[in-house]
Amino acid sequence: MEMEALWMSPCRGISLPSSAAGVGEDEAAAAAELRRGPWTAEEDALLAGYVAAHGEGRWNELALAAGLRRTGKSCRLRWLNYLRPGVRRGGFTPREQLLILDLHSRWGNRWSKIAAQLPGRTDNEVKNYWRTRVQKHAKQLGCDVGSGRFHDAMRNLWMPRLLERIHADESAAAAAGASHYYSAASPAHEPSSKPAYQNAAAPIISNCARATSPEAASCVTGSPSSWEASPAAQFQTSSPTMAACWSTRQCQNGYSSASSGDMFEESWSELLARANHDDADSAGLPDFGLGETGDNWWSLDDILQQPLY
DNA sequence: AAGGAATACAACCGCCGCGCC
DNA sequence: GGGCGCGGCGGTTGTATTCCT
């Protein structure tokens, strides 16, 4: 396989020179045999079979015993992020996104801690999500993810939209009650006899509300029923603007985008455009300073030209 | 249709803490 | 107490895929 040849090539640093200082010939030979790069189906089967038979842990020993030419670390990573039963893949639901945003604001880059609150999600996935989606939009705002400006945008624009989306999804689910709604939102790769919502979002709802740690629990005050009945109420104490947004006509109109489940499919320009056009929403919004600097992605004019919903 | 840019994601690297000897 | 190995974590990189021009 061509890919394998590439990954195994010396230029990738896989084959260590046997004359490397401080490295014996045996060690060098062993190191040279180590594989790197994408895992093959055979390797996955070997690893999964071995872990099923002998359990996790002692990864270096495991790698040797299973006949895998991989480092213990590599085996551990592959197992935890991909092969482990219960690992969920595919786009994050609005609830998961909301939880990530909230927990990250509390804990920072504690990816494993955040992932622990998202059943089936790995720290690597959460981290990738943050880096690819969240940081991208921070860049679009011309600020850093750690800045107060981005924090304001997150709490006043993004999180309300997530709540809006969650509510719209739930309303549609309640109204339709039909499996076709769910299947439309289901990740294509997720083979399932159950509706995707039942597989993914529903457990998150309860897990968010009955969070597994006190810290996570505090992200959604009140009981699961109150959370589902009135998402805006959950934020009234921490963010009046957020709660206000929930009750605006935007929210009442629902969310109509073609749904992959990723709120980022709507750009910040669109969110800001809506905020700027809606007095009710813009009231209380911080000044994001768009147009003040030359390196912003959009001028204020560009933002105002965005279509309204 | 083709090429470049952007995005998404899997995998690796380096550091650190912990337990064991 | 110090060295060593292992596992865990966060950061970074490389590549496949998708999007855009």
Coordinates of C-alpha atoms in Angstrom, one line a residue, chain A:
Chain A
M1 CA 0.0 0.0 0.0
E2 CA 1.3 3.3 -1.0
M3 CA 0.3 5.1 2.1
E4 CA 2.0 2.5 4.2
A5 CA 5.2 2.9 2.2
L6 CA 5.1 6.6 2.8
W7 CA 4.5 6.3 6.5
M8 CA 7.2 3.7 6.8
S9 CA 9.7 5.6 4.9
P10 CA 12.9 6.8 6.7
C11 CA 12.1 10.4 5.8
R12 CA 9.2 10.2 8.2
G13 CA 11.7 9.2 10.9
I14 CA 10.3 5.7 11.2
S15 CA 13.5 3.8 10.5
L16 CA 16.1 4.8 12.9
P17 CA 19.7 4.5 11.8
S18 CA 21.3 1.6 13.6
S19 CA 24.4 3.7 14.3
A20 CA 22.4 6.2 16.3
A21 CA 24.4 7.2 19.3
G22 CA 23.4 5.4 22.5
V23 CA 21.2 3.0 20.7
G24 CA 22.2 -0.7 20.5
E25 CA 21.8 -2.6 17.3
D26 CA 19.0 -4.7 18.8
E27 CA 17.1 -1.7 20.0
A28 CA 17.6 0.1 16.7
A29 CA 16.4 -2.9 14.9
A30 CA 13.4 -3.1 17.1
A31 CA 12.7 0.5 16.6
A32 CA 13.1 0.2 12.9
E33 CA 10.4 -2.4 12.9
L34 CA 7.9 -0.2 14.7
R35 CA 5.0 0.8 12.5
R36 CA 3.6 4.3 12.5
G37 CA 0.8 6.1 10.7
P38 CA -2.8 4.9 10.0
W39 CA -3.9 1.7 11.6
T40 CA -4.9 -1.2 9.3
A41 CA -8.0 -3.3 9.8
E42 CA -5.8 -6.2 10.7
E43 CA -4.0 -4.2 13.4
D44 CA -7.4 -3.0 14.8
A45 CA -8.6 -6.6 14.9
L46 CA -5.5 -7.7 16.6
L47 CA -5.7 -5.0 19.2
A48 CA -9.4 -5.3 19.8
G49 CA -9.2 -9.0 20.1
Y50 CA -6.3 -8.9 22.5
V51 CA -7.9 -6.3 24.8
A52 CA -11.2 -8.2 24.7
A53 CA -9.3 -11.3 25.9
H54 CA -6.9 -9.8 28.3
G55 CA -8.2 -6.4 29.2
E56 CA -6.7 -2.9 29.0
G57 CA -3.5 -1.7 30.6
R58 CA 0.2 -2.5 30.4
W59 CA 0.2 -1.3 26.8
N60 CA 3.8 -1.9 26.0
E61 CA 3.5 -5.6 27.0
L62 CA 0.2 -5.7 25.3
A63 CA 1.7 -4.5 22.0
L64 CA 4.4 -7.1 22.1
A65 CA 2.1 -9.9 23.2
A66 CA -0.4 -9.1 20.6
G67 CA 2.2 -9.1 17.9
L68 CA 1.6 -5.4 17.1
R69 CA 4.6 -3.5 15.8
R70 CA 3.3 -0.4 17.5
T71 CA 4.4 1.4 20.6
G72 CA 2.3 0.9 23.7
K73 CA 1.3 4.5 23.6
S74 CA 0.0 4.1 20.0
C75 CA -2.0 1.1 21.0
R76 CA -3.5 2.9 24.0
L77 CA -4.4 5.9 21.8
R78 CA -6.0 3.7 19.1
W79 CA -8.0 1.8 21.7
L80 CA -9.2 4.8 23.6
N81 CA -10.0 7.0 20.7
Y82 CA -11.3 4.5 18.2
L83 CA -11.8 0.9 19.1
R84 CA -13.1 1.2 22.6
P85 CA -16.8 0.1 22.9
G86 CA -19.1 3.0 23.2
V87 CA -17.0 5.5 21.4
R88 CA -19.3 7.8 19.5
R89 CA -18.3 9.4 16.3
G90 CA -19.7 12.0 14.1
G91 CA -20.7 15.6 14.6
F92 CA -21.4 17.0 18.0
T93 CA -25.0 17.6 18.9
P94 CA -26.0 21.2 20.0
R95 CA -26.2 19.9 23.5
E96 CA -22.7 18.6 23.4
Q97 CA -21.5 21.8 21.9
L98 CA -23.2 23.8 24.5
L99 CA -21.7 21.7 27.2
I100 CA -18.2 21.9 25.7
L101 CA -18.4 25.7 25.5
D102 CA -19.6 25.9 29.1
L103 CA -17.1 23.5 30.5
H104 CA -14.2 25.0 28.6
S105 CA -15.1 28.4 30.0
R106 CA -14.8 26.8 33.5
W107 CA -11.9 24.4 33.1
G108 CA -9.9 25.7 30.1
N109 CA -8.1 23.1 28.0
R110 CA -8.8 20.3 30.3
W111 CA -9.9 18.1 27.4
S112 CA -10.0 14.8 29.2
K113 CA -12.0 16.3 32.0
I114 CA -14.4 17.9 29.5
A115 CA -14.7 14.7 27.5
A116 CA -15.5 12.8 30.7
Q117 CA -18.8 14.7 30.8
L118 CA -19.6 13.7 27.2
P119 CA -20.4 10.0 27.2
G120 CA -18.7 8.3 24.3
R121 CA -16.6 11.3 23.3
T122 CA -12.9 11.3 23.6
D123 CA -10.6 14.1 24.6
N124 CA -9.1 14.0 21.2
E125 CA -12.4 14.7 19.6
V126 CA -13.2 17.5 21.9
K127 CA -9.8 19.0 21.4
N128 CA -10.1 18.7 17.6
Y129 CA -13.6 20.3 17.8
W130 CA -12.3 23.2 19.7
R131 CA -9.3 23.8 17.5
T132 CA -11.1 23.4 14.2
R133 CA -14.4 25.0 14.9
V134 CA -14.1 27.2 17.9
Q135 CA -10.8 28.7 17.1
K136 CA -11.8 29.2 13.5
H137 CA -14.6 31.5 14.6
A138 CA -12.5 33.3 17.1
K139 CA -10.2 34.1 14.2
Q140 CA -13.2 35.3 12.2
L141 CA -14.0 37.6 15.0
G142 CA -10.4 38.8 15.0
C143 CA -9.8 37.8 18.6
D144 CA -8.3 35.1 20.7
V145 CA -10.4 32.4 22.2
G146 CA -9.2 33.5 25.6
S147 CA -10.2 37.1 25.1
G148 CA -13.2 38.7 26.8
R149 CA -14.5 39.7 23.4
F150 CA -14.8 36.1 22.3
H151 CA -16.2 35.1 25.6
D152 CA -18.9 37.7 25.2
A153 CA -19.7 36.6 21.7
M154 CA -19.9 33.0 22.9
R155 CA -22.2 33.7 25.8
N156 CA -24.4 36.3 24.0
L157 CA -24.6 34.9 20.5
W158 CA -23.5 31.4 20.2
M159 CA -24.8 29.7 23.3
P160 CA -28.3 31.3 22.8
R161 CA -28.3 29.9 19.3
L162 CA -27.4 26.5 20.6
L163 CA -30.3 26.7 23.1
E164 CA -32.5 27.8 20.2
R165 CA -31.4 24.9 18.2
I166 CA -31.9 22.4 21.0
H167 CA -35.4 23.8 21.6
A168 CA -36.2 23.7 17.9
D169 CA -35.0 20.1 17.6
E170 CA -37.0 19.0 20.6
S171 CA -40.1 20.8 19.5
A172 CA -39.8 19.2 16.0
A173 CA -39.3 15.9 17.6
A174 CA -42.3 16.3 19.9
A175 CA -44.4 17.4 17.0
A176 CA -43.4 14.9 14.5
G177 CA -42.6 12.0 16.7
A178 CA -41.7 10.2 13.5
S179 CA -38.5 8.4 12.9
H180 CA -37.9 10.2 9.6
Y181 CA -37.0 13.3 11.5
Y182 CA -34.3 11.6 13.4
S183 CA -33.0 9.7 10.6
A184 CA -32.5 12.9 8.7
A185 CA -30.3 14.3 11.4
S186 CA -28.5 11.0 12.0
P187 CA -24.9 10.8 10.9
A188 CA -24.7 8.7 7.8
H189 CA -22.0 6.5 9.2
E190 CA -23.8 5.7 12.3
P191 CA -25.5 2.4 11.8
S192 CA -28.4 2.2 14.2
S193 CA -31.7 0.6 14.6
K194 CA -32.6 3.5 16.9
P195 CA -33.3 7.1 16.0
A196 CA -30.1 9.1 16.2
Y197 CA -31.6 11.3 18.8
Q198 CA -32.2 8.4 21.1
N199 CA -28.8 7.1 20.5
A200 CA -26.9 10.3 21.0
A201 CA -28.7 13.4 22.0
A202 CA -31.1 12.0 24.6
P203 CA -28.4 10.5 26.8
I204 CA -26.6 13.8 26.6
I205 CA -29.7 15.6 27.8
S206 CA -29.9 13.5 30.8
N207 CA -26.2 13.4 31.3
C208 CA -26.0 17.2 31.1
A209 CA -28.8 17.6 33.5
R210 CA -27.8 14.8 35.8
A211 CA -24.2 15.5 35.2
T212 CA -21.6 13.1 36.5
S213 CA -19.8 15.7 38.5
P214 CA -20.9 18.6 40.6
E215 CA -19.0 21.0 38.4
A216 CA -20.8 19.8 35.3
A217 CA -24.1 19.6 37.1
S218 CA -23.8 23.3 37.7
C219 CA -23.8 24.0 34.0
V220 CA -27.5 23.3 34.0
T221 CA -29.2 24.4 37.1
G222 CA -32.3 22.7 38.1
S223 CA -33.9 19.5 37.2
P224 CA -33.8 17.8 33.9
S225 CA -37.4 18.6 33.4
S226 CA -37.0 22.3 34.0
W227 CA -34.0 22.3 31.7
E228 CA -36.1 20.8 28.9
A229 CA -39.1 22.9 29.7
S230 CA -37.3 26.2 29.6
P231 CA -33.7 26.3 28.5
A232 CA -33.6 30.1 28.8
A233 CA -34.4 29.8 32.4
Q234 CA -31.2 27.9 33.0
F235 CA -29.2 30.9 32.0
Q236 CA -31.2 33.7 33.5
T237 CA -28.9 34.1 36.5
S238 CA -25.7 33.9 34.6
S239 CA -26.7 35.6 31.4
P240 CA -29.7 37.8 31.2
T241 CA -28.9 38.5 27.5
M242 CA -28.9 34.9 26.8
A243 CA -32.3 34.4 28.4
A244 CA -33.6 37.4 26.6
C245 CA -32.4 36.1 23.3
W246 CA -34.2 32.9 23.9
S247 CA -37.5 34.7 24.0
T248 CA -37.0 36.8 20.9
R249 CA -38.8 36.2 17.7
Q250 CA -35.7 34.6 16.3
C251 CA -36.1 31.8 18.7
Q252 CA -39.8 31.7 18.2
N253 CA -39.3 31.3 14.5
G254 CA -37.1 28.3 15.0
Y255 CA -34.0 27.3 13.2
S256 CA -34.2 26.4 9.7
S257 CA -30.8 25.6 8.4
A258 CA -30.1 22.2 6.8
S259 CA -28.9 20.3 9.7
S260 CA -25.7 18.6 10.3
G261 CA -26.1 19.4 13.9
D262 CA -23.1 21.7 13.9
M263 CA -24.0 25.2 14.9
F264 CA -20.8 26.3 13.2
E265 CA -22.5 25.8 9.9
E266 CA -23.8 29.3 10.5
S267 CA -21.0 31.8 10.4
W268 CA -20.4 34.4 13.0
S269 CA -21.1 37.0 10.4
E270 CA -24.6 35.7 10.2
L271 CA -25.1 35.6 13.9
L272 CA -23.7 39.1 14.2
A273 CA -25.9 40.3 11.4
R274 CA -28.9 39.0 13.1
A275 CA -27.9 40.6 16.4
N276 CA -27.3 44.0 14.6
H277 CA -30.7 43.9 12.9
D278 CA -32.7 43.0 15.9
D279 CA -33.0 45.6 18.5
A280 CA -34.3 43.2 21.1
D281 CA -31.2 41.0 20.6
S282 CA -28.6 43.7 20.2
A283 CA -29.7 45.4 23.4
G284 CA -27.2 44.4 26.0
L285 CA -24.8 42.9 23.5
P286 CA -21.2 43.9 23.9
D287 CA -19.4 45.9 21.3
F288 CA -17.4 43.4 19.4
G289 CA -15.5 46.1 17.6
L290 CA -16.0 44.7 14.2
G291 CA -14.9 47.2 11.6
E292 CA -12.6 48.9 13.9
T293 CA -9.5 47.1 12.8
G294 CA -8.3 46.3 9.4
D295 CA -7.7 42.6 9.9
N296 CA -11.3 41.6 10.6
W297 CA -12.7 39.3 8.2
W298 CA -15.8 41.4 7.6
S299 CA -16.5 45.0 7.6
L300 CA -19.6 46.2 9.3
D301 CA -21.2 46.7 5.9
D302 CA -20.6 43.1 5.0
I303 CA -22.2 42.0 8.3
L304 CA -25.2 44.2 7.7
Q305 CA -25.7 42.8 4.3
Q306 CA -26.1 39.3 5.6
P307 CA -29.6 38.0 5.0
L308 CA -32.1 37.9 7.9
Y309 CA -34.0 35.0 8.9

